[in-house]
PDB file of C-alpha atoms in Angstrom:
ATOM      1  CA  UNK T   1      -1.953 -20.041 -44.945  1.00 35.00           C
ATOM      2  CA  UNK T   2      -4.009 -22.458 -42.895  1.00 39.00           C
ATOM      3  CA  UNK T   3      -2.053 -25.633 -43.346  1.00 40.00           C
ATOM      4  CA  UNK T   4       1.526 -24.810 -42.063  1.00 44.00           C
ATOM      5  CA  UNK T   5       4.396 -26.953 -41.992  1.00 45.00           C
ATOM      6  CA  UNK T   6       5.538 -26.588 -38.486  1.00 64.00           C
ATOM      7  CA  UNK T   7       7.838 -29.317 -37.697  1.00 73.00           C
ATOM      8  CA  UNK T   8       9.779 -27.690 -34.900  1.00 82.00           C
ATOM      9  CA  UNK T   9       9.128 -25.966 -31.834  1.00 88.00           C
ATOM     10  CA  UNK T  10      10.017 -22.203 -32.061  1.00 91.00           C
ATOM     11  CA  UNK T  11      12.982 -20.853 -30.053  1.00 93.00           C
ATOM     12  CA  UNK T  12      10.797 -18.671 -28.064  1.00 95.00           C
ATOM     13  CA  UNK T  13       8.674 -21.493 -26.868  1.00 94.00           C
ATOM     14  CA  UNK T  14      11.927 -23.575 -26.102  1.00 92.00           C
ATOM     15  CA  UNK T  15      13.319 -20.918 -24.092  1.00 95.00           C
ATOM     16  CA  UNK T  16      10.036 -20.690 -21.963  1.00 96.00           C
ATOM     17  CA  UNK T  17       9.916 -24.533 -21.513  1.00 93.00           C
ATOM     18  CA  UNK T  18      13.606 -24.713 -20.649  1.00 93.00           C
ATOM     19  CA  UNK T  19      13.266 -21.779 -18.006  1.00 94.00           C
ATOM     20  CA  UNK T  20       9.910 -22.605 -16.482  1.00 95.00           C
ATOM     21  CA  UNK T  21       9.638 -26.342 -16.519  1.00 91.00           C
ATOM     22  CA  UNK T  22      10.644 -26.608 -13.000  1.00 91.00           C
ATOM     23  CA  UNK T  23       9.027 -26.178  -9.512  1.00 92.00           C
ATOM     24  CA  UNK T  24       8.183 -22.894  -8.277  1.00 94.00           C
ATOM     25  CA  UNK T  25      10.957 -23.049  -5.647  1.00 93.00           C
ATOM     26  CA  UNK T  26      13.513 -24.043  -8.172  1.00 94.00           C
ATOM     27  CA  UNK T  27      13.069 -20.980 -10.439  1.00 94.00           C
ATOM     28  CA  UNK T  28      16.332 -18.969 -10.917  1.00 94.00           C
ATOM     29  CA  UNK T  29      16.271 -15.610  -9.107  1.00 94.00           C
ATOM     30  CA  UNK T  30      16.758 -13.776 -12.272  1.00 94.00           C
ATOM     31  CA  UNK T  31      13.942 -15.638 -14.039  1.00 93.00           C
ATOM     32  CA  UNK T  32      11.628 -15.118 -11.016  1.00 94.00           C
ATOM     33  CA  UNK T  33      12.366 -11.413 -11.216  1.00 93.00           C
ATOM     34  CA  UNK T  34      11.609 -11.172 -14.772  1.00 92.00           C
ATOM     35  CA  UNK T  35       8.462 -13.010 -14.418  1.00 96.00           C
ATOM     36  CA  UNK T  36       7.068 -10.758 -11.653  1.00 95.00           C
ATOM     37  CA  UNK T  37       8.218  -7.584 -13.401  1.00 95.00           C
ATOM     38  CA  UNK T  38       6.411  -8.802 -16.489  1.00 97.00           C
ATOM     39  CA  UNK T  39       3.246  -9.633 -14.917  1.00 97.00           C
ATOM     40  CA  UNK T  40       2.994  -6.332 -13.021  1.00 96.00           C
ATOM     41  CA  UNK T  41       1.601  -4.562 -16.108  1.00 97.00           C
ATOM     42  CA  UNK T  42      -1.502  -6.763 -16.085  1.00 98.00           C
ATOM     43  CA  UNK T  43      -3.390  -4.948 -13.117  1.00 95.00           C
ATOM     44  CA  UNK T  44      -4.482  -1.673 -14.678  1.00 97.00           C
ATOM     45  CA  UNK T  45      -7.192   0.465 -13.126  1.00 96.00           C
ATOM     46  CA  UNK T  46      -9.262   0.574 -16.325  1.00 97.00           C
ATOM     47  CA  UNK T  47      -8.499  -2.434 -18.312  1.00 98.00           C
ATOM     48  CA  UNK T  48      -9.719  -2.522 -22.010  1.00 98.00           C
ATOM     49  CA  UNK T  49      -8.888  -6.215 -22.414  1.00 98.00           C
ATOM     50  CA  UNK T  50      -9.473  -9.018 -19.800  1.00 98.00           C
ATOM     51  CA  UNK T  51      -7.711 -12.483 -20.467  1.00 98.00           C
ATOM     52  CA  UNK T  52      -9.780 -15.014 -18.605  1.00 98.00           C
ATOM     53  CA  UNK T  53      -7.891 -18.208 -17.605  1.00 98.00           C
ATOM     54  CA  UNK T  54      -9.642 -21.286 -15.851  1.00 97.00           C
ATOM     55  CA  UNK T  55      -7.203 -23.500 -13.866  1.00 98.00           C
ATOM     56  CA  UNK T  56      -7.345 -26.736 -12.240  1.00 97.00           C
ATOM     57  CA  UNK T  57      -4.210 -28.353 -10.887  1.00 96.00           C
ATOM     58  CA  UNK T  58      -2.069 -26.785 -13.236  1.00 96.00           C
ATOM     59  CA  UNK T  59       1.021 -26.385 -10.891  1.00 95.00           C
ATOM     60  CA  UNK T  60       3.295 -28.041 -13.424  1.00 92.00           C
ATOM     61  CA  UNK T  61       2.289 -25.919 -16.402  1.00 93.00           C
ATOM     62  CA  UNK T  62       1.043 -22.558 -14.842  1.00 97.00           C
ATOM     63  CA  UNK T  63       4.643 -20.799 -14.860  1.00 97.00           C
ATOM     64  CA  UNK T  64       5.099 -21.485 -18.579  1.00 97.00           C
ATOM     65  CA  UNK T  65       1.687 -19.716 -19.284  1.00 97.00           C
ATOM     66  CA  UNK T  66       2.623 -16.820 -16.999  1.00 98.00           C
ATOM     67  CA  UNK T  67       5.904 -16.472 -18.600  1.00 97.00           C
ATOM     68  CA  UNK T  68       4.288 -16.212 -22.036  1.00 98.00           C
ATOM     69  CA  UNK T  69       2.271 -13.451 -20.997  1.00 98.00           C
ATOM     70  CA  UNK T  70       5.076 -11.724 -19.113  1.00 97.00           C
ATOM     71  CA  UNK T  71       6.978 -11.197 -22.183  1.00 96.00           C
ATOM     72  CA  UNK T  72       4.289  -9.460 -24.026  1.00 97.00           C
ATOM     73  CA  UNK T  73       3.968  -5.664 -24.408  1.00 97.00           C
ATOM     74  CA  UNK T  74       0.338  -5.174 -25.478  1.00 98.00           C
ATOM     75  CA  UNK T  75      -0.910  -1.841 -26.836  1.00 97.00           C
ATOM     76  CA  UNK T  76      -4.109  -2.159 -24.729  1.00 98.00           C
ATOM     77  CA  UNK T  77      -4.602  -2.109 -20.987  1.00 98.00           C
ATOM     78  CA  UNK T  78      -4.972  -5.558 -20.069  1.00 98.00           C
ATOM     79  CA  UNK T  79      -5.948  -7.444 -17.019  1.00 98.00           C
ATOM     80  CA  UNK T  80      -5.110 -11.133 -16.354  1.00 98.00           C
ATOM     81  CA  UNK T  81      -7.953 -12.928 -14.409  1.00 98.00           C
ATOM     82  CA  UNK T  82      -7.464 -16.602 -13.296  1.00 98.00           C
ATOM     83  CA  UNK T  83     -10.576 -18.689 -12.232  1.00 98.00           C
ATOM     84  CA  UNK T  84      -9.274 -21.286  -9.740  1.00 98.00           C
ATOM     85  CA  UNK T  85     -11.698 -24.199 -10.160  1.00 97.00           C
ATOM     86  CA  UNK T  86     -10.873 -25.894  -6.844  1.00 97.00           C
ATOM     87  CA  UNK T  87      -7.310 -26.882  -7.442  1.00 97.00           C
ATOM     88  CA  UNK T  88      -5.737 -29.074  -4.867  1.00 97.00           C
ATOM     89  CA  UNK T  89      -2.258 -28.584  -5.770  1.00 97.00           C
ATOM     90  CA  UNK T  90      -0.086 -25.402  -5.487  1.00 97.00           C
ATOM     91  CA  UNK T  91      -1.696 -23.586  -8.378  1.00 97.00           C
ATOM     92  CA  UNK T  92      -3.515 -21.088  -6.129  1.00 96.00           C
ATOM     93  CA  UNK T  93      -0.453 -20.552  -3.949  1.00 96.00           C
ATOM     94  CA  UNK T  94       1.686 -19.851  -7.053  1.00 97.00           C
ATOM     95  CA  UNK T  95      -0.681 -17.283  -8.398  1.00 97.00           C
ATOM     96  CA  UNK T  96      -0.999 -15.631  -5.114  1.00 95.00           C
ATOM     97  CA  UNK T  97       2.731 -15.257  -4.648  1.00 94.00           C
ATOM     98  CA  UNK T  98       3.101 -13.716  -8.200  1.00 95.00           C
ATOM     99  CA  UNK T  99       0.384 -11.181  -7.238  1.00 94.00           C
ATOM    100  CA  UNK T 100      -2.117 -12.315 -10.030  1.00 96.00           C
ATOM    101  CA  UNK T 101      -5.688 -11.635  -9.757  1.00 97.00           C
ATOM    102  CA  UNK T 102      -7.436 -14.935  -8.958  1.00 98.00           C
ATOM    103  CA  UNK T 103     -11.067 -15.839  -8.267  1.00 98.00           C
ATOM    104  CA  UNK T 104     -12.311 -19.181  -6.757  1.00 98.00           C
ATOM    105  CA  UNK T 105     -14.947 -20.967  -8.426  1.00 98.00           C
ATOM    106  CA  UNK T 106     -16.185 -23.748  -6.230  1.00 97.00           C
ATOM    107  CA  UNK T 107     -18.563 -25.224  -8.721  1.00 96.00           C
ATOM    108  CA  UNK T 108     -16.666 -27.825 -10.716  1.00 95.00           C
ATOM    109  CA  UNK T 109     -16.461 -27.588 -14.392  1.00 94.00           C
ATOM    110  CA  UNK T 110     -14.960 -25.615 -17.144  1.00 94.00           C
ATOM    111  CA  UNK T 111     -18.157 -23.999 -18.083  1.00 95.00           C
ATOM    112  CA  UNK T 112     -18.633 -22.660 -14.813  1.00 96.00           C
ATOM    113  CA  UNK T 113     -15.170 -21.374 -14.522  1.00 97.00           C
ATOM    114  CA  UNK T 114     -15.259 -19.528 -17.964  1.00 97.00           C
ATOM    115  CA  UNK T 115     -18.773 -18.021 -16.862  1.00 97.00           C
ATOM    116  CA  UNK T 116     -17.167 -16.672 -13.738  1.00 98.00           C
ATOM    117  CA  UNK T 117     -14.601 -15.188 -15.805  1.00 98.00           C
ATOM    118  CA  UNK T 118     -16.882 -13.525 -18.004  1.00 98.00           C
ATOM    119  CA  UNK T 119     -18.922 -12.174 -15.033  1.00 98.00           C
ATOM    120  CA  UNK T 120     -15.792 -10.716 -13.287  1.00 98.00           C
ATOM    121  CA  UNK T 121     -14.105  -9.343 -16.565  1.00 98.00           C
ATOM    122  CA  UNK T 122     -13.765  -5.602 -16.623  1.00 98.00           C
ATOM    123  CA  UNK T 123     -12.362  -5.259 -20.218  1.00 98.00           C
ATOM    124  CA  UNK T 124     -14.347  -4.629 -23.245  1.00 98.00           C
ATOM    125  CA  UNK T 125     -12.709  -7.602 -24.929  1.00 98.00           C
ATOM    126  CA  UNK T 126     -12.619 -10.974 -23.392  1.00 98.00           C
ATOM    127  CA  UNK T 127      -9.798 -13.332 -24.467  1.00 98.00           C
ATOM    128  CA  UNK T 128     -10.101 -16.810 -23.451  1.00 98.00           C
ATOM    129  CA  UNK T 129      -6.799 -18.987 -22.432  1.00 98.00           C
ATOM    130  CA  UNK T 130      -5.856 -21.943 -20.509  1.00 96.00           C
ATOM    131  CA  UNK T 131      -3.092 -22.663 -17.929  1.00 95.00           C
ATOM    132  CA  UNK T 132      -1.238 -25.292 -19.783  1.00 94.00           C
ATOM    133  CA  UNK T 133      -0.555 -23.293 -22.889  1.00 96.00           C
ATOM    134  CA  UNK T 134       2.114 -20.691 -24.162  1.00 97.00           C
ATOM    135  CA  UNK T 135       0.989 -17.699 -26.008  1.00 98.00           C
ATOM    136  CA  UNK T 136       2.714 -15.555 -28.661  1.00 97.00           C
ATOM    137  CA  UNK T 137       3.595 -11.829 -28.143  1.00 96.00           C
ATOM    138  CA  UNK T 138       1.046 -10.499 -30.514  1.00 96.00           C
ATOM    139  CA  UNK T 139      -1.811 -12.603 -29.235  1.00 98.00           C
ATOM    140  CA  UNK T 140      -3.644  -9.555 -27.401  1.00 98.00           C
ATOM    141  CA  UNK T 141      -3.258  -7.056 -29.900  1.00 98.00           C
ATOM    142  CA  UNK T 142      -4.171  -9.094 -33.071  1.00 98.00           C
ATOM    143  CA  UNK T 143      -7.473 -10.300 -31.458  1.00 98.00           C
ATOM    144  CA  UNK T 144      -8.348  -6.745 -30.245  1.00 98.00           C
ATOM    145  CA  UNK T 145      -7.801  -5.240 -33.718  1.00 98.00           C
ATOM    146  CA  UNK T 146      -9.956  -7.941 -35.316  1.00 98.00           C
ATOM    147  CA  UNK T 147     -12.702  -7.506 -32.713  1.00 98.00           C
ATOM    148  CA  UNK T 148     -12.930  -3.800 -33.646  1.00 98.00           C
ATOM    149  CA  UNK T 149     -14.889  -4.722 -36.760  1.00 98.00           C
ATOM    150  CA  UNK T 150     -18.619  -4.620 -35.580  1.00 97.00           C
ATOM    151  CA  UNK T 151     -19.487  -7.271 -38.064  1.00 98.00           C
ATOM    152  CA  UNK T 152     -17.201  -9.847 -36.280  1.00 98.00           C
ATOM    153  CA  UNK T 153     -18.632 -11.248 -32.889  1.00 98.00           C
ATOM    154  CA  UNK T 154     -15.964 -13.961 -32.434  1.00 98.00           C
ATOM    155  CA  UNK T 155     -12.522 -14.727 -33.327  1.00 98.00           C
ATOM    156  CA  UNK T 156     -10.219 -17.681 -32.872  1.00 96.00           C
ATOM    157  CA  UNK T 157      -6.866 -19.048 -33.925  1.00 94.00           C
ATOM    158  CA  UNK T 158      -5.005 -22.421 -34.388  1.00 89.00           C
ATOM    159  CA  UNK T 159      -2.686 -24.317 -32.103  1.00 89.00           C
ATOM    160  CA  UNK T 160       0.371 -26.585 -32.152  1.00 89.00           C
ATOM    161  CA  UNK T 161       1.305 -29.178 -29.542  1.00 86.00           C
ATOM    162  CA  UNK T 162       4.547 -29.067 -27.466  1.00 85.00           C
ATOM    163  CA  UNK T 163       5.856 -32.644 -27.565  1.00 80.00           C
ATOM    164  CA  UNK T 164       6.322 -34.588 -24.361  1.00 76.00           C
ATOM    165  CA  UNK T 165       7.067 -38.186 -25.245  1.00 67.00           C
ATOM    166  CA  UNK T 166       6.419 -37.758 -28.951  1.00 58.00           C
ATOM    167  CA  UNK T 167       8.468 -36.288 -31.836  1.00 66.00           C
ATOM    168  CA  UNK T 168       7.464 -32.858 -33.081  1.00 72.00           C
ATOM    169  CA  UNK T 169       6.988 -34.366 -36.545  1.00 69.00           C
ATOM    170  CA  UNK T 170       4.300 -36.920 -35.742  1.00 70.00           C
ATOM    171  CA  UNK T 171       2.371 -34.121 -33.776  1.00 75.00           C
ATOM    172  CA  UNK T 172       2.523 -32.122 -36.872  1.00 72.00           C
ATOM    173  CA  UNK T 173       0.689 -34.853 -38.768  1.00 69.00           C
ATOM    174  CA  UNK T 174      -2.323 -34.761 -36.373  1.00 70.00           C
ATOM    175  CA  UNK T 175      -2.237 -30.909 -36.782  1.00 74.00           C
ATOM    176  CA  UNK T 176      -2.356 -31.389 -40.457  1.00 69.00           C
ATOM    177  CA  UNK T 177      -5.382 -33.616 -40.406  1.00 68.00           C
ATOM    178  CA  UNK T 178      -7.184 -31.233 -38.003  1.00 69.00           C
ATOM    179  CA  UNK T 179      -6.726 -28.277 -40.346  1.00 70.00           C
ATOM    180  CA  UNK T 180      -8.119 -30.279 -43.165  1.00 68.00           C
ATOM    181  CA  UNK T 181     -11.155 -30.847 -41.056  1.00 68.00           C
ATOM    182  CA  UNK T 182     -11.246 -27.077 -40.229  1.00 63.00           C
ATOM    183  CA  UNK T 183     -11.509 -26.533 -44.110  1.00 64.00           C
ATOM    184  CA  UNK T 184     -14.306 -29.091 -44.358  1.00 62.00           C
ATOM    185  CA  UNK T 185     -16.573 -27.435 -41.721  1.00 58.00           C
ATOM    186  CA  UNK T 186     -15.766 -23.780 -42.262  1.00 58.00           C
ATOM    187  CA  UNK T 187     -18.871 -22.913 -44.206  1.00 58.00           C
ATOM    188  CA  UNK T 188     -21.594 -24.515 -41.967  1.00 63.00           C
ATOM    189  CA  UNK T 189     -20.122 -25.509 -38.835  1.00 74.00           C
ATOM    190  CA  UNK T 190     -17.218 -22.995 -38.030  1.00 82.00           C
ATOM    191  CA  UNK T 191     -18.428 -22.784 -34.533  1.00 86.00           C
ATOM    192  CA  UNK T 192     -17.020 -26.435 -33.966  1.00 82.00           C
ATOM    193  CA  UNK T 193     -13.443 -25.026 -34.919  1.00 86.00           C
ATOM    194  CA  UNK T 194     -13.432 -22.707 -31.906  1.00 91.00           C
ATOM    195  CA  UNK T 195     -11.266 -23.654 -28.952  1.00 89.00           C
ATOM    196  CA  UNK T 196     -11.709 -22.785 -25.588  1.00 93.00           C
ATOM    197  CA  UNK T 197      -7.849 -21.863 -24.945  1.00 96.00           C
ATOM    198  CA  UNK T 198      -7.802 -19.625 -27.958  1.00 97.00           C
ATOM    199  CA  UNK T 199     -10.672 -17.588 -28.821  1.00 98.00           C
ATOM    200  CA  UNK T 200     -12.148 -14.062 -27.968  1.00 98.00           C
ATOM    201  CA  UNK T 201     -15.134 -11.902 -28.249  1.00 98.00           C
ATOM    202  CA  UNK T 202     -16.664  -8.624 -26.888  1.00 98.00           C
ATOM    203  CA  UNK T 203     -17.629  -9.062 -23.264  1.00 98.00           C
ATOM    204  CA  UNK T 204     -20.916  -7.160 -23.734  1.00 98.00           C
ATOM    205  CA  UNK T 205     -21.865  -9.572 -26.451  1.00 98.00           C
ATOM    206  CA  UNK T 206     -21.159 -12.607 -24.338  1.00 98.00           C
ATOM    207  CA  UNK T 207     -23.489 -11.238 -21.752  1.00 98.00           C
ATOM    208  CA  UNK T 208     -26.064 -10.335 -24.271  1.00 98.00           C
ATOM    209  CA  UNK T 209     -26.460 -13.962 -25.608  1.00 97.00           C
ATOM    210  CA  UNK T 210     -26.618 -15.350 -22.226  1.00 96.00           C
ATOM    211  CA  UNK T 211     -23.039 -16.225 -21.238  1.00 97.00           C
ATOM    212  CA  UNK T 212     -21.560 -19.817 -21.290  1.00 96.00           C
ATOM    213  CA  UNK T 213     -23.797 -22.718 -21.074  1.00 94.00           C
ATOM    214  CA  UNK T 214     -23.181 -23.980 -17.400  1.00 93.00           C
ATOM    215  CA  UNK T 215     -25.515 -27.140 -18.281  1.00 89.00           C
ATOM    216  CA  UNK T 216     -22.723 -28.312 -20.593  1.00 77.00           C
ATOM    217  CA  UNK T 217     -19.677 -30.001 -18.957  1.00 73.00           C
ATOM    218  CA  UNK T 218     -18.108 -29.864 -22.527  1.00 73.00           C
ATOM    219  CA  UNK T 219     -18.373 -27.700 -25.675  1.00 78.00           C
ATOM    220  CA  UNK T 220     -19.271 -24.515 -23.861  1.00 87.00           C
ATOM    221  CA  UNK T 221     -16.806 -22.698 -26.041  1.00 92.00           C
ATOM    222  CA  UNK T 222     -18.527 -24.051 -29.181  1.00 90.00           C
ATOM    223  CA  UNK T 223     -21.741 -23.228 -27.705  1.00 93.00           C
ATOM    224  CA  UNK T 224     -20.728 -19.616 -27.096  1.00 96.00           C
ATOM    225  CA  UNK T 225     -19.646 -19.222 -30.746  1.00 95.00           C
ATOM    226  CA  UNK T 226     -22.846 -20.603 -31.838  1.00 93.00           C
ATOM    227  CA  UNK T 227     -24.862 -18.019 -29.920  1.00 96.00           C
ATOM    228  CA  UNK T 228     -22.636 -15.339 -31.031  1.00 97.00           C
ATOM    229  CA  UNK T 229     -23.565 -15.996 -34.641  1.00 95.00           C
ATOM    230  CA  UNK T 230     -26.738 -13.873 -33.951  1.00 95.00           C
ATOM    231  CA  UNK T 231     -24.598 -10.922 -33.569  1.00 98.00           C
ATOM    232  CA  UNK T 232     -21.894 -11.326 -36.165  1.00 97.00           C
ATOM    233  CA  UNK T 233     -19.589 -13.492 -37.921  1.00 96.00           C
ATOM    234  CA  UNK T 234     -17.077 -16.025 -36.595  1.00 95.00           C
ATOM    235  CA  UNK T 235     -13.478 -15.233 -37.913  1.00 95.00           C
ATOM    236  CA  UNK T 236     -10.503 -17.622 -38.049  1.00 92.00           C
ATOM    237  CA  UNK T 237      -7.227 -15.614 -37.917  1.00 94.00           C
ATOM    238  CA  UNK T 238      -4.411 -17.540 -39.686  1.00 88.00           C
ATOM    239  CA  UNK T 239      -1.732 -15.318 -38.368  1.00 91.00           C
ATOM    240  CA  UNK T 240       1.161 -16.729 -36.313  1.00 92.00           C
ATOM    241  CA  UNK T 241       0.387 -14.078 -33.606  1.00 95.00           C
ATOM    242  CA  UNK T 242      -2.504 -16.141 -32.598  1.00 96.00           C
ATOM    243  CA  UNK T 243      -1.036 -19.550 -32.916  1.00 93.00           C
ATOM    244  CA  UNK T 244      -1.003 -20.962 -29.531  1.00 95.00           C
ATOM    245  CA  UNK T 245       1.488 -23.686 -28.316  1.00 94.00           C
ATOM    246  CA  UNK T 246      -0.112 -25.998 -25.836  1.00 89.00           C
ATOM    247  CA  UNK T 247       0.598 -29.364 -23.981  1.00 79.00           C
ATOM    248  CA  UNK T 248      -0.103 -32.634 -25.808  1.00 77.00           C
ATOM    249  CA  UNK T 249      -1.819 -34.261 -22.878  1.00 68.00           C
ATOM    250  CA  UNK T 250      -5.167 -34.041 -24.555  1.00 63.00           C
ATOM    251  CA  UNK T 251      -3.637 -36.647 -27.057  1.00 65.00           C
ATOM    252  CA  UNK T 252      -2.391 -38.766 -24.078  1.00 54.00           C
ATOM    253  CA  UNK T 253      -5.774 -38.957 -22.688  1.00 51.00           C
ATOM    254  CA  UNK T 254      -7.135 -40.115 -25.942  1.00 49.00           C
ATOM    255  CA  UNK T 255      -4.674 -42.994 -25.776  1.00 52.00           C
ATOM    256  CA  UNK T 256      -1.836 -41.714 -27.797  1.00 54.00           C
ATOM    257  CA  UNK T 257      -1.421 -39.993 -31.331  1.00 54.00           C
ATOM    258  CA  UNK T 258      -2.923 -42.512 -33.563  1.00 56.00           C
ATOM    259  CA  UNK T 259      -5.785 -43.419 -31.510  1.00 60.00           C
ATOM    260  CA  UNK T 260      -6.482 -39.631 -31.083  1.00 54.00           C
ATOM    261  CA  UNK T 261      -6.451 -39.298 -35.049  1.00 55.00           C
ATOM    262  CA  UNK T 262      -8.974 -42.150 -35.343  1.00 57.00           C
ATOM    263  CA  UNK T 263     -11.188 -40.793 -32.628  1.00 57.00           C
ATOM    264  CA  UNK T 264     -11.249 -37.288 -34.149  1.00 49.00           C
ATOM    265  CA  UNK T 265     -11.734 -38.712 -37.790  1.00 51.00           C
ATOM    266  CA  UNK T 266     -14.838 -40.691 -36.655  1.00 56.00           C
ATOM    267  CA  UNK T 267     -16.206 -37.654 -34.783  1.00 53.00           C
ATOM    268  CA  UNK T 268     -15.753 -35.305 -37.647  1.00 50.00           C
ATOM    269  CA  UNK T 269     -16.950 -37.659 -40.378  1.00 50.00           C
ATOM    270  CA  UNK T 270     -20.307 -38.010 -38.562  1.00 50.00           C
ATOM    271  CA  UNK T 271     -20.475 -33.992 -38.321  1.00 47.00           C
ATOM    272  CA  UNK T 272     -19.657 -33.782 -41.859  1.00 45.00           C
ATOM    273  CA  UNK T 273     -22.254 -36.187 -43.299  1.00 45.00           C
ATOM    274  CA  UNK T 274     -24.940 -34.597 -41.063  1.00 47.00           C
ATOM    275  CA  UNK T 275     -24.046 -30.977 -40.518  1.00 45.00           C
ATOM    276  CA  UNK T 276     -25.956 -29.748 -37.449  1.00 46.00           C
ATOM    277  CA  UNK T 277     -27.603 -26.371 -37.659  1.00 51.00           C
ATOM    278  CA  UNK T 278     -26.609 -23.892 -34.998  1.00 51.00           C
ATOM    279  CA  UNK T 279     -30.197 -23.352 -33.645  1.00 51.00           C
ATOM    280  CA  UNK T 280     -31.047 -27.019 -33.375  1.00 51.00           C
ATOM    281  CA  UNK T 281     -27.573 -27.801 -31.595  1.00 51.00           C
ATOM    282  CA  UNK T 282     -28.178 -25.008 -29.183  1.00 51.00           C
ATOM    283  CA  UNK T 283     -31.771 -26.526 -28.299  1.00 52.00           C
ATOM    284  CA  UNK T 284     -30.165 -29.768 -27.996  1.00 52.00           C
ATOM    285  CA  UNK T 285     -27.398 -28.435 -25.559  1.00 47.00           C
ATOM    286  CA  UNK T 286     -29.939 -26.705 -23.498  1.00 49.00           C
ATOM    287  CA  UNK T 287     -32.035 -29.666 -23.195  1.00 49.00           C
ATOM    288  CA  UNK T 288     -29.321 -31.662 -21.494  1.00 45.00           C
TER     289      UNK T 288
END
C-alpha cells in the first residue's frame, strides 16, 4: 500500500551503514573485497540496463550507494555509469580505484549531469539514481519488468530517510505527509511525484522527447516525466523492491524536519489549488 508504517531502518540498510560509513582507507579488507567483487558484474559488453548516477562531492556517501548495488544479482546485464560533476573531494578517486565507469561533466548542474548520463548510456532501459542513497536488491529487475509494458513510459518509486540526527519515527511523519500529497496529485500532476534518484524510462524514449531540460537547474526529473507523457503513462510502483533509502540532508537544508514539512505543505497547496497542465508547464520551463 502507498502509506507504509515504516518506523525502523531495515537490517540490510543498517548493515550497509555500519560497514561503509567510514573513510575509504578505513574499510575492512573483507568488506573491500566484497565490494570490488560485487561491482565487477556491472561492466558487461552489451548491457540491457544502464544505471546513471550523477555525483558531486559524495565522498562520505558513495561507498554506501556502491555497496547497495554490489549486493544485487540482477537478471539483466547492467552497467553502472557515474557522472562526476566536478567533485573536489575524493569521489572521483574512489570510483576510479573501484573500477567503476565514470564520465566527467564539466558543466555544473544536475540537469547537465543527467543529460550526460542519458547520452552515454548503452542500455535499453535507463534507471536514475543518486550517490547518497541505498537501493534494495530488487530495484533493477522490478523497474525493467514494468517498463516492458509499451503503454508505460516512466516508472518511479517512493523513499524513506535514513536518520542522522533525528529519530526514525519523526522522519516517518514527514514521509506520511508526502504520501498523502502523492495521493492528491496522482490524477493530474503525477509527474511532480517523480524523483530524480528513483525513476526509470526507456533510453530511446528519453532521447525521443529531447532529453533532460538543461535550461532547468531544478525539476529536470519532473520535466522528463512530463514530456514522457506523450509516449505513455507514468506508473508509481508501490513495491518495497523500489523503495529507496536516502540521506536526510535534504531536510537539513530546509532548516529541519518541521520547517521542511511547512515548506512542502505550502508548495503542494499552491499546486493543488491551481493544478498546472503538462504542456503549459513545459512551455514555462523552456522559457526560463
